[in-house]
């Protein structure tokens, strides 16, 4: 019955069937899975509980005589008073003059409409005279398509609800139902479509949300288990003495968060399966050093390593910093990008083939078919979300190595559990000792000259600065300053300052040339779009002005702010913005109150939602019908823990009570190690 076409229901013709298909409804089971997105509360409430501007329903009796006034052409207004629980309310209804004769003094009535607390008035949408038969207290409101109406969808759903064999099977074992006092799946579906009361609806939602999270987490855990079974690996046997010697040369002590993350990575490297770990940490938290220690450990075990980054600028910076870090150690490092000269590229490929390279650093050039990386033991991918799935897979398949993904975009825990559910996650959630937080200020556009004077003062003190713009050129759609205009304007305002310009439409040579001059302090003020968001490291830059800052999300503002404060001097970030929306104002306020990227990421998630935060097309966020990882994070945590316990237990794989869950996992491909959607 679950696969019975929805067109078999009475009243569904060809056109209605097409409209239903646009909603993803092909079978009767799909119709039951098409849940209401909200409910109209038709339950009568005491006047004391009514909320201003809400649609409400009240019961009572008419007081006195109803009056009708006429206006316009054939338009009328009906006014009367009613007593509801000792409260006198005014009732207004338009074009209901025909009810006047029925609204006699002391007649019982039920009124639904919009409540105005200040006037003690209901603008009625419906008035029912006499003792009303109790109807559904919560009227379901469904998403519609084409010519479909709520009445039609409600009737067809009623017909489907009458077919008990159309319901999904009960997947949750009795033990979980009892532990959390969850209703059975049939009762859950019935209540979600036709709630009998507020409490029953709450429990039905709780059950459905928990099951959605549990099924998803089971898929993630089963997929991870399957991959580990299929991708057997030789545990790492590093030279512990050499690794300790390398760590002792570091010019600073690791933070507790760095030590914890390093222990988790080394633990993975020692396992008989491939590592698949995400290392996330705030800007400047020291992810690269942790990755460098892991890289060196793998090198001492006789393996080749690779570091892939999204931009040539970042590749070159990693190349220089890691050469400096490994200066006292016998580590052969090569750089390979799209700009690498043919002769150098050939030499690097020959050195790789001969096994003479310990670490190769590069952009997507590393994944070209003619670039061999024999004996590949570890791949580190920086800012992994900037690469496509196929690009990451291409590098991984050059030797089925351990994989460490890094990101400086702090990802809220709820999203890490969902979007990266098939990975293990390490977090560096503290800053190195002694690092000064960037002072952040919000300034209005009429303070622009004062801000530029402050920046000029910093530059005269020998420092450098950024000015960030949201657009390259002028746009008719958005009234925002553009990088090219601002670049020309600042050249005139600050004639004694060397001003540079970088944006995405410049060639790589032009961008790299300007960035090199900025690195060497030949450019003192850099006007740029968000191309400097990731990886640019200029310790001498102490000031950043972000123009039209309300055009950016919190996570991106924080990434941009991370380009300053990388040296010993106090640094500043100035948000120039006149936001008109409350969300825009809230962003500016939050940015000035905290420099903790994880706090900001959580706030950004609340303001923007998971799709916007990670990017809708590449977010990896699963589609849930009711569950929301942000608002239902406690249920998500509980489901994750339960899924881990189940997958690791022998009973789950053998006992009959878990058969429905095993069948579900088998149907989704999670048990065969197939990549999940």
CSV table of C-alpha atoms in Angstrom, one decimal, residues 203 255 349 509 578:
chain,number,residue,atom,x,y,z
A,203,UNK,CA,5.0,14.5,21.7
A,255,UNK,CA,47.9,25.1,24.0
A,349,UNK,CA,57.3,15.5,-10.9
A,509,UNK,CA,50.0,37.5,-12.0
A,578,UNK,CA,24.4,52.0,8.3
